PDB file of C-alpha atoms in Angstrom:
ATOM      1  CA  MET A  12     140.313 136.820  79.190  1.00  0.00           C
ATOM      2  CA  GLU A  13     138.936 135.944  82.384  1.00  0.00           C
ATOM      3  CA  GLY A  14     135.435 137.619  81.764  1.00  0.00           C
ATOM      4  CA  ASP A  15     135.721 135.447  78.106  1.00  0.00           C
ATOM      5  CA  CYS A  16     136.609 132.710  80.124  1.00  0.00           C
ATOM      6  CA  LEU A  17     133.727 132.996  82.358  1.00  0.00           C
ATOM      7  CA  SER A  18     131.501 133.574  79.510  1.00  0.00           C
ATOM      8  CA  CYS A  19     132.448 130.080  78.039  1.00  0.00           C
ATOM      9  CA  MET A  20     131.818 128.517  81.235  1.00  0.00           C
ATOM     10  CA  LYS A  21     128.517 130.158  81.030  1.00  0.00           C
ATOM     11  CA  TYR A  22     127.022 128.850  78.257  1.00  0.00           C
ATOM     12  CA  LEU A  23     128.871 125.175  78.787  1.00  0.00           C
ATOM     13  CA  MET A  24     126.898 125.186  82.384  1.00  0.00           C
ATOM     14  CA  PHE A  25     123.396 126.207  80.400  1.00  0.00           C
ATOM     15  CA  LEU A  26     124.429 123.516  77.612  1.00  0.00           C
ATOM     16  CA  PHE A  27     124.850 120.775  79.946  1.00  0.00           C
ATOM     17  CA  ASN A  28     121.798 121.728  82.250  1.00  0.00           C
ATOM     18  CA  PHE A  29     120.068 121.753  79.238  1.00  0.00           C
ATOM     19  CA  PHE A  30     121.165 118.244  78.549  1.00  0.00           C
ATOM     20  CA  ILE A  31     119.960 116.954  82.235  1.00  0.00           C
ATOM     21  CA  PHE A  32     116.312 118.883  81.407  1.00  0.00           C
ATOM     22  CA  LEU A  33     116.096 116.670  78.568  1.00  0.00           C
ATOM     23  CA  GLY A  34     117.627 113.669  80.383  1.00  0.00           C
ATOM     24  CA  GLY A  35     114.743 113.955  83.012  1.00  0.00           C
ATOM     25  CA  ALA A  36     112.593 114.792  80.899  1.00  0.00           C
ATOM     26  CA  CYS A  37     112.858 111.230  79.121  1.00  0.00           C
ATOM     27  CA  LEU A  38     112.917 109.151  82.723  1.00  0.00           C
ATOM     28  CA  LEU A  39     109.860 110.877  83.443  1.00  0.00           C
ATOM     29  CA  GLY A  40     108.306 109.786  80.247  1.00  0.00           C
ATOM     30  CA  VAL A  41     109.549 105.845  80.820  1.00  0.00           C
ATOM     31  CA  GLY A  42     108.399 106.113  84.474  1.00  0.00           C
ATOM     32  CA  ILE A  43     104.885 107.301  83.486  1.00  0.00           C
ATOM     33  CA  TRP A  44     104.622 104.837  81.090  1.00  0.00           C
ATOM     34  CA  VAL A  45     105.890 101.813  82.937  1.00  0.00           C
ATOM     35  CA  ILE A  46     103.285 102.528  85.417  1.00  0.00           C
ATOM     36  CA  VAL A  47      99.993 103.255  83.516  1.00  0.00           C
ATOM     37  CA  ASP A  48     100.883 100.933  80.234  1.00  0.00           C
ATOM     38  CA  PRO A  49      98.049  98.880  79.661  1.00  0.00           C
ATOM     39  CA  THR A  50      99.689  96.241  77.231  1.00  0.00           C
ATOM     40  CA  GLY A  51     100.677  94.407  80.353  1.00  0.00           C
ATOM     41  CA  PHE A  52     103.978  95.241  80.795  1.00  0.00           C
ATOM     42  CA  ARG A  53     102.990  97.140  84.331  1.00  0.00           C
ATOM     43  CA  GLU A  54     101.874  93.887  85.320  1.00  0.00           C
ATOM     44  CA  ILE A  55     105.335  92.301  84.803  1.00  0.00           C
ATOM     45  CA  VAL A  56     106.680  95.284  86.952  1.00  0.00           C
ATOM     46  CA  ALA A  57     104.242  94.902  89.608  1.00  0.00           C
ATOM     47  CA  ALA A  58     104.854  91.171  89.924  1.00  0.00           C
ATOM     48  CA  ASN A  59     108.370  92.139  91.536  1.00  0.00           C
ATOM     49  CA  PRO A  60     108.426  94.370  94.463  1.00  0.00           C
ATOM     50  CA  LEU A  61     111.943  95.615  93.377  1.00  0.00           C
ATOM     51  CA  LEU A  62     111.169  96.451  89.875  1.00  0.00           C
ATOM     52  CA  PHE A  63     107.750  98.175  91.047  1.00  0.00           C
ATOM     53  CA  THR A  64     109.672 100.347  93.644  1.00  0.00           C
ATOM     54  CA  GLY A  65     112.751 101.041  90.566  1.00  0.00           C
ATOM     55  CA  ALA A  66     109.381 102.423  88.553  1.00  0.00           C
ATOM     56  CA  TYR A  67     108.713 104.759  90.953  1.00  0.00           C
ATOM     57  CA  ILE A  68     112.532 105.858  91.977  1.00  0.00           C
ATOM     58  CA  MET A  69     112.816 106.475  88.073  1.00  0.00           C
ATOM     59  CA  LEU A  70     109.933 108.679  87.817  1.00  0.00           C
ATOM     60  CA  ALA A  71     110.857 110.583  91.004  1.00  0.00           C
ATOM     61  CA  MET A  72     114.512 111.057  89.824  1.00  0.00           C
ATOM     62  CA  GLY A  73     112.856 112.109  86.479  1.00  0.00           C
ATOM     63  CA  ALA A  74     110.953 114.964  87.882  1.00  0.00           C
ATOM     64  CA  MET A  75     114.371 116.285  89.891  1.00  0.00           C
ATOM     65  CA  LEU A  76     116.348 115.833  86.982  1.00  0.00           C
ATOM     66  CA  PHE A  77     113.693 118.341  85.229  1.00  0.00           C
ATOM     67  CA  LEU A  78     113.266 120.670  87.680  1.00  0.00           C
ATOM     68  CA  LEU A  79     116.967 120.862  88.575  1.00  0.00           C
ATOM     69  CA  GLY A  80     118.050 121.242  85.088  1.00  0.00           C
ATOM     70  CA  PHE A  81     115.557 124.049  84.584  1.00  0.00           C
ATOM     71  CA  LEU A  82     116.981 125.583  87.700  1.00  0.00           C
ATOM     72  CA  GLY A  83     120.722 124.951  86.455  1.00  0.00           C
ATOM     73  CA  CYS A  84     119.826 126.643  83.330  1.00  0.00           C
ATOM     74  CA  CYS A  85     118.661 129.888  84.938  1.00  0.00           C
ATOM     75  CA  GLY A  86     121.522 129.833  87.512  1.00  0.00           C
ATOM     76  CA  ALA A  87     123.808 130.063  84.424  1.00  0.00           C
ATOM     77  CA  ILE A  88     122.446 132.481  82.675  1.00  0.00           C
ATOM     78  CA  ARG A  89     121.468 134.559  85.318  1.00  0.00           C
ATOM     79  CA  GLU A  90     124.810 134.414  87.223  1.00  0.00           C
ATOM     80  CA  ASN A  91     123.180 133.742  90.796  1.00  0.00           C
ATOM     81  CA  LYS A  92     125.310 132.340  93.062  1.00  0.00           C
ATOM     82  CA  CYS A  93     122.151 131.081  95.182  1.00  0.00           C
ATOM     83  CA  LEU A  94     120.609 129.414  92.470  1.00  0.00           C
ATOM     84  CA  LEU A  95     124.066 127.890  91.229  1.00  0.00           C
ATOM     85  CA  LEU A  96     124.591 126.573  94.516  1.00  0.00           C
ATOM     86  CA  PHE A  97     121.493 125.195  95.255  1.00  0.00           C
ATOM     87  CA  PHE A  98     122.087 123.388  92.139  1.00  0.00           C
ATOM     88  CA  PHE A  99     125.141 121.734  92.980  1.00  0.00           C
ATOM     89  CA  MET A 100     124.163 120.491  96.098  1.00  0.00           C
ATOM     90  CA  PHE A 101     120.714 118.617  94.794  1.00  0.00           C
ATOM     91  CA  ILE A 102     123.009 117.479  91.785  1.00  0.00           C
ATOM     92  CA  LEU A 103     125.432 115.735  93.635  1.00  0.00           C
ATOM     93  CA  LEU A 104     122.586 114.274  95.664  1.00  0.00           C
ATOM     94  CA  ILE A 105     121.166 113.166  92.799  1.00  0.00           C
ATOM     95  CA  PHE A 106     124.202 111.885  91.532  1.00  0.00           C
ATOM     96  CA  LEU A 107     124.903 109.900  94.968  1.00  0.00           C
ATOM     97  CA  ALA A 108     121.322 108.268  94.700  1.00  0.00           C
ATOM     98  CA  GLU A 109     122.123 107.060  91.336  1.00  0.00           C
ATOM     99  CA  LEU A 110     125.358 105.618  91.714  1.00  0.00           C
ATOM    100  CA  SER A 111     124.050 103.950  94.985  1.00  0.00           C
ATOM    101  CA  ALA A 112     121.131 102.651  92.872  1.00  0.00           C
ATOM    102  CA  ALA A 113     123.253 101.106  90.194  1.00  0.00           C
ATOM    103  CA  ILE A 114     125.525  99.461  92.921  1.00  0.00           C
ATOM    104  CA  LEU A 115     122.421  97.739  94.401  1.00  0.00           C
ATOM    105  CA  ALA A 116     121.132  96.632  90.867  1.00  0.00           C
ATOM    106  CA  PHE A 117     124.162  94.766  90.388  1.00  0.00           C
ATOM    107  CA  ILE A 118     124.211  92.933  93.683  1.00  0.00           C
ATOM    108  CA  PHE A 119     120.959  92.185  93.861  1.00  0.00           C
ATOM    109  CA  ARG A 120     120.720  90.866  89.871  1.00  0.00           C
ATOM    110  CA  GLU A 121     120.845  87.087  90.871  1.00  0.00           C
ATOM    111  CA  ASN A 122     117.133  88.350  91.827  1.00  0.00           C
ATOM    112  CA  LEU A 123     116.600  88.630  87.705  1.00  0.00           C
ATOM    113  CA  THR A 124     117.906  85.039  86.728  1.00  0.00           C
ATOM    114  CA  ARG A 125     116.009  82.321  85.365  1.00  0.00           C
ATOM    115  CA  GLU A 126     116.235  80.056  88.153  1.00  0.00           C
ATOM    116  CA  PHE A 127     114.644  82.676  90.565  1.00  0.00           C
ATOM    117  CA  PHE A 128     111.293  83.015  88.414  1.00  0.00           C
ATOM    118  CA  THR A 129     111.307  79.503  87.758  1.00  0.00           C
ATOM    119  CA  LYS A 130     111.747  78.693  91.213  1.00  0.00           C
ATOM    120  CA  GLU A 131     108.781  81.219  92.649  1.00  0.00           C
ATOM    121  CA  LEU A 132     106.879  79.919  89.938  1.00  0.00           C
ATOM    122  CA  LYS A 133     106.712  76.506  90.407  1.00  0.00           C
ATOM    123  CA  LYS A 134     106.528  77.030  94.537  1.00  0.00           C
ATOM    124  CA  HIS A 135     103.314  80.185  94.087  1.00  0.00           C
ATOM    125  CA  TYR A 136     101.254  79.456  91.177  1.00  0.00           C
ATOM    126  CA  LEU A 137      97.981  78.317  91.431  1.00  0.00           C
ATOM    127  CA  ARG A 138      97.159  77.762  87.903  1.00  0.00           C
ATOM    128  CA  ASN A 139      93.610  79.895  86.720  1.00  0.00           C
ATOM    129  CA  ASN A 140      93.080  81.531  90.579  1.00  0.00           C
ATOM    130  CA  ASP A 141      92.776  85.043  89.699  1.00  0.00           C
ATOM    131  CA  THR A 142      91.686  86.371  93.140  1.00  0.00           C
ATOM    132  CA  ASP A 143      95.589  85.389  93.687  1.00  0.00           C
ATOM    133  CA  VAL A 144      97.760  88.303  92.787  1.00  0.00           C
ATOM    134  CA  PHE A 145     100.969  85.888  91.959  1.00  0.00           C
ATOM    135  CA  SER A 146      98.911  83.913  89.552  1.00  0.00           C
ATOM    136  CA  SER A 147      97.134  86.462  88.047  1.00  0.00           C
ATOM    137  CA  THR A 148      99.979  88.569  86.895  1.00  0.00           C
ATOM    138  CA  TRP A 149     101.634  85.365  85.443  1.00  0.00           C
ATOM    139  CA  ASN A 150      98.565  84.705  83.602  1.00  0.00           C
ATOM    140  CA  SER A 151      98.478  88.145  82.317  1.00  0.00           C
ATOM    141  CA  VAL A 152     102.143  88.235  81.290  1.00  0.00           C
ATOM    142  CA  MET A 153     101.888  84.718  79.438  1.00  0.00           C
ATOM    143  CA  ILE A 154      98.770  85.629  77.114  1.00  0.00           C
ATOM    144  CA  THR A 155      99.981  89.214  76.531  1.00  0.00           C
ATOM    145  CA  PHE A 156     103.229  88.000  75.430  1.00  0.00           C
ATOM    146  CA  ALA A 157     102.459  84.597  73.615  1.00  0.00           C
ATOM    147  CA  CYS A 158     104.782  82.582  76.253  1.00  0.00           C
ATOM    148  CA  CYS A 159     104.486  79.389  78.862  1.00  0.00           C
ATOM    149  CA  GLY A 160     106.143  79.476  81.864  1.00  0.00           C
ATOM    150  CA  VAL A 161     109.518  80.553  82.583  1.00  0.00           C
ATOM    151  CA  ASN A 162     111.289  78.362  80.488  1.00  0.00           C
ATOM    152  CA  GLY A 163     108.244  76.876  78.795  1.00  0.00           C
ATOM    153  CA  PRO A 164     105.139  74.149  79.346  1.00  0.00           C
ATOM    154  CA  GLU A 165     107.885  71.784  81.287  1.00  0.00           C
ATOM    155  CA  ASP A 166     108.002  74.196  83.822  1.00  0.00           C
ATOM    156  CA  PHE A 167     104.324  73.184  84.767  1.00  0.00           C
ATOM    157  CA  GLU A 168     104.850  69.325  85.544  1.00  0.00           C
ATOM    158  CA  ALA A 169     106.314  69.240  88.773  1.00  0.00           C
ATOM    159  CA  ILE A 170     103.400  71.716  90.035  1.00  0.00           C
ATOM    160  CA  THR A 171     101.376  68.391  91.698  1.00  0.00           C
ATOM    161  CA  HIS A 172     100.236  69.916  94.076  1.00  0.00           C
ATOM    162  CA  LEU A 173      97.341  72.299  91.921  1.00  0.00           C
ATOM    163  CA  PRO A 174      93.986  71.397  91.371  1.00  0.00           C
ATOM    164  CA  TYR A 175      93.136  70.189  87.855  1.00  0.00           C
ATOM    165  CA  SER A 176      89.812  70.036  85.875  1.00  0.00           C
ATOM    166  CA  SER A 177      88.878  67.661  83.760  1.00  0.00           C
ATOM    167  CA  LEU A 178      90.714  69.153  80.747  1.00  0.00           C
ATOM    168  CA  GLU A 179      93.705  70.282  82.181  1.00  0.00           C
ATOM    169  CA  LYS A 180      96.820  67.816  82.157  1.00  0.00           C
ATOM    170  CA  VAL A 181      99.906  69.588  82.286  1.00  0.00           C
ATOM    171  CA  ILE A 182      99.603  73.418  81.039  1.00  0.00           C
ATOM    172  CA  PRO A 183      97.200  76.263  82.131  1.00  0.00           C
ATOM    173  CA  GLU A 184      94.619  77.504  79.678  1.00  0.00           C
ATOM    174  CA  ALA A 185      96.497  80.871  80.223  1.00  0.00           C
ATOM    175  CA  CYS A 186      99.579  78.710  77.758  1.00  0.00           C
ATOM    176  CA  CYS A 187      96.993  78.599  75.069  1.00  0.00           C
ATOM    177  CA  GLN A 188      96.837  80.039  71.837  1.00  0.00           C
ATOM    178  CA  ARG A 189      94.573  83.198  71.199  1.00  0.00           C
ATOM    179  CA  GLU A 190      93.417  84.924  68.237  1.00  0.00           C
ATOM    180  CA  LEU A 191      93.841  88.290  70.153  1.00  0.00           C
ATOM    181  CA  GLN A 192      96.564  88.366  72.837  1.00  0.00           C
ATOM    182  CA  SER A 193      94.496  89.471  75.434  1.00  0.00           C
ATOM    183  CA  ARG A 194      91.973  88.136  78.272  1.00  0.00           C
ATOM    184  CA  GLU A 195      89.425  88.991  76.027  1.00  0.00           C
ATOM    185  CA  GLY A 196      90.710  87.209  72.891  1.00  0.00           C
ATOM    186  CA  ARG A 197      89.150  84.069  71.800  1.00  0.00           C
ATOM    187  CA  PHE A 198      91.168  80.486  72.181  1.00  0.00           C
ATOM    188  CA  VAL A 199      92.301  79.511  68.834  1.00  0.00           C
ATOM    189  CA  ASN A 200      91.312  75.292  70.459  1.00  0.00           C
ATOM    190  CA  LYS A 201      91.377  75.750  74.108  1.00  0.00           C
ATOM    191  CA  GLU A 202      90.286  71.490  74.339  1.00  0.00           C
ATOM    192  CA  ALA A 203      92.869  70.690  72.076  1.00  0.00           C
ATOM    193  CA  CYS A 204      95.384  72.804  74.023  1.00  0.00           C
ATOM    194  CA  LEU A 205      94.538  71.576  77.270  1.00  0.00           C
ATOM    195  CA  THR A 206      94.464  67.882  75.966  1.00  0.00           C
ATOM    196  CA  GLY A 207      98.189  68.453  75.005  1.00  0.00           C
ATOM    197  CA  VAL A 208      98.134  69.728  71.262  1.00  0.00           C
ATOM    198  CA  GLU A 209     101.433  71.396  70.775  1.00  0.00           C
ATOM    199  CA  ARG A 210     100.632  73.101  68.064  1.00  0.00           C
ATOM    200  CA  PHE A 211      97.941  75.159  69.863  1.00  0.00           C
ATOM    201  CA  GLN A 212      99.892  75.499  72.866  1.00  0.00           C
ATOM    202  CA  ASN A 213     102.394  78.854  73.522  1.00  0.00           C
ATOM    203  CA  ARG A 214     105.722  76.564  73.563  1.00  0.00           C
ATOM    204  CA  GLN A 215     108.226  79.616  74.140  1.00  0.00           C
ATOM    205  CA  GLY A 216     109.385  80.589  77.655  1.00  0.00           C
ATOM    206  CA  CYS A 217     108.543  83.911  79.154  1.00  0.00           C
ATOM    207  CA  TYR A 218     111.668  84.392  79.767  1.00  0.00           C
ATOM    208  CA  THR A 219     113.252  84.381  76.573  1.00  0.00           C
ATOM    209  CA  VAL A 220     110.625  86.108  74.938  1.00  0.00           C
ATOM    210  CA  ILE A 221     110.902  89.180  77.194  1.00  0.00           C
ATOM    211  CA  LEU A 222     114.270  89.111  77.329  1.00  0.00           C
ATOM    212  CA  ASN A 223     114.454  89.561  73.576  1.00  0.00           C
ATOM    213  CA  SER A 224     111.388  91.742  73.189  1.00  0.00           C
ATOM    214  CA  PHE A 225     113.281  94.495  75.812  1.00  0.00           C
ATOM    215  CA  GLU A 226     116.570  93.910  75.170  1.00  0.00           C
ATOM    216  CA  THR A 227     117.418  96.667  72.863  1.00  0.00           C
ATOM    217  CA  TYR A 228     115.204  98.994  75.188  1.00  0.00           C
ATOM    218  CA  VAL A 229     117.044  97.240  78.241  1.00  0.00           C
ATOM    219  CA  TYR A 230     120.821  98.389  76.411  1.00  0.00           C
ATOM    220  CA  LEU A 231     119.265 101.830  75.601  1.00  0.00           C
ATOM    221  CA  ALA A 232     118.066 102.569  78.969  1.00  0.00           C
ATOM    222  CA  GLY A 233     121.479 101.767  80.599  1.00  0.00           C
ATOM    223  CA  ALA A 234     123.728 103.612  78.186  1.00  0.00           C
ATOM    224  CA  LEU A 235     121.104 106.525  79.025  1.00  0.00           C
ATOM    225  CA  ALA A 236     121.698 106.443  82.761  1.00  0.00           C
ATOM    226  CA  ILE A 237     125.701 106.341  82.252  1.00  0.00           C
ATOM    227  CA  GLY A 238     125.173 109.194  79.576  1.00  0.00           C
ATOM    228  CA  VAL A 239     122.947 111.079  82.287  1.00  0.00           C
ATOM    229  CA  LEU A 240     125.903 110.327  84.897  1.00  0.00           C
ATOM    230  CA  ALA A 241     128.451 111.817  82.847  1.00  0.00           C
ATOM    231  CA  ILE A 242     126.553 115.268  82.040  1.00  0.00           C
ATOM    232  CA  GLU A 243     125.643 115.249  86.092  1.00  0.00           C
ATOM    233  CA  LEU A 244     129.099 115.426  86.966  1.00  0.00           C
ATOM    234  CA  PHE A 245     130.266 118.083  83.892  1.00  0.00           C
ATOM    235  CA  ALA A 246     127.620 120.205  85.181  1.00  0.00           C
ATOM    236  CA  MET A 247     128.414 119.885  88.797  1.00  0.00           C
ATOM    237  CA  ILE A 248     132.198 120.719  87.404  1.00  0.00           C
ATOM    238  CA  PHE A 249     131.008 123.933  85.516  1.00  0.00           C
ATOM    239  CA  ALA A 250     128.442 125.035  88.133  1.00  0.00           C
ATOM    240  CA  MET A 251     131.692 125.031  91.237  1.00  0.00           C
ATOM    241  CA  CYS A 252     133.862 127.266  88.771  1.00  0.00           C
ATOM    242  CA  LEU A 253     130.844 129.421  87.611  1.00  0.00           C
ATOM    243  CA  PHE A 254     130.061 130.140  91.300  1.00  0.00           C
ATOM    244  CA  ARG A 255     133.862 131.121  91.890  1.00  0.00           C
ATOM    245  CA  GLY A 256     134.124 133.098  88.989  1.00  0.00           C
ATOM    246  CA  ILE A 257     131.245 135.331  89.823  1.00  0.00           C
ATOM    247  CA  GLN A 258     131.987 138.334  91.419  1.00  0.00           C
TER     248      GLN A 258
END
């Protein structure tokens, strides 16, 4: 009876570690995509140090889970106590790190609010000055997502200390509609846009556009994170039980 129980636990341990292996591969893939993605999401992440750090943390955690899932599978099948103990200690450290990251993300969530981004935009944005990293990043975001400001073109009305061109009245040229959503894309009608003709302007705020674009993925990422934490917890329990059961 005890042998059957140990055998069942061994294969359950293998199954849980296989899911950890897959979860690590998913996190690794998402982390790589965020860092190398050429469509503009990388620039959004780079604009916020917290998000930029988070992308590399996701990459590192994915790589560690990928490796530990593999080690856990080997330890379970071979019934190797050393591998199981090594697996348990490292999966515990990763579990605690992920839990700490989730708590910090909850505590600092106000840094990602509409009001925070609006304040930062009005304080640091220098329109078409591409030598300034903040302004260049915002321009890339507005062009890529066909949006304007955080809430809309009205965000730029309060930025009175900026240099204006002879045409530019309120909005920067990054808010003007383009045939292709990239810096190389041709303007639909740049002169009309900059003189205030609304039908040639992107009127929707970037906060709403980006939130709507990634809302599904945010929930998916949250569900994936909860699933990974649950699997890690069960894997630690099975690892310790299997460790104690091996003679």
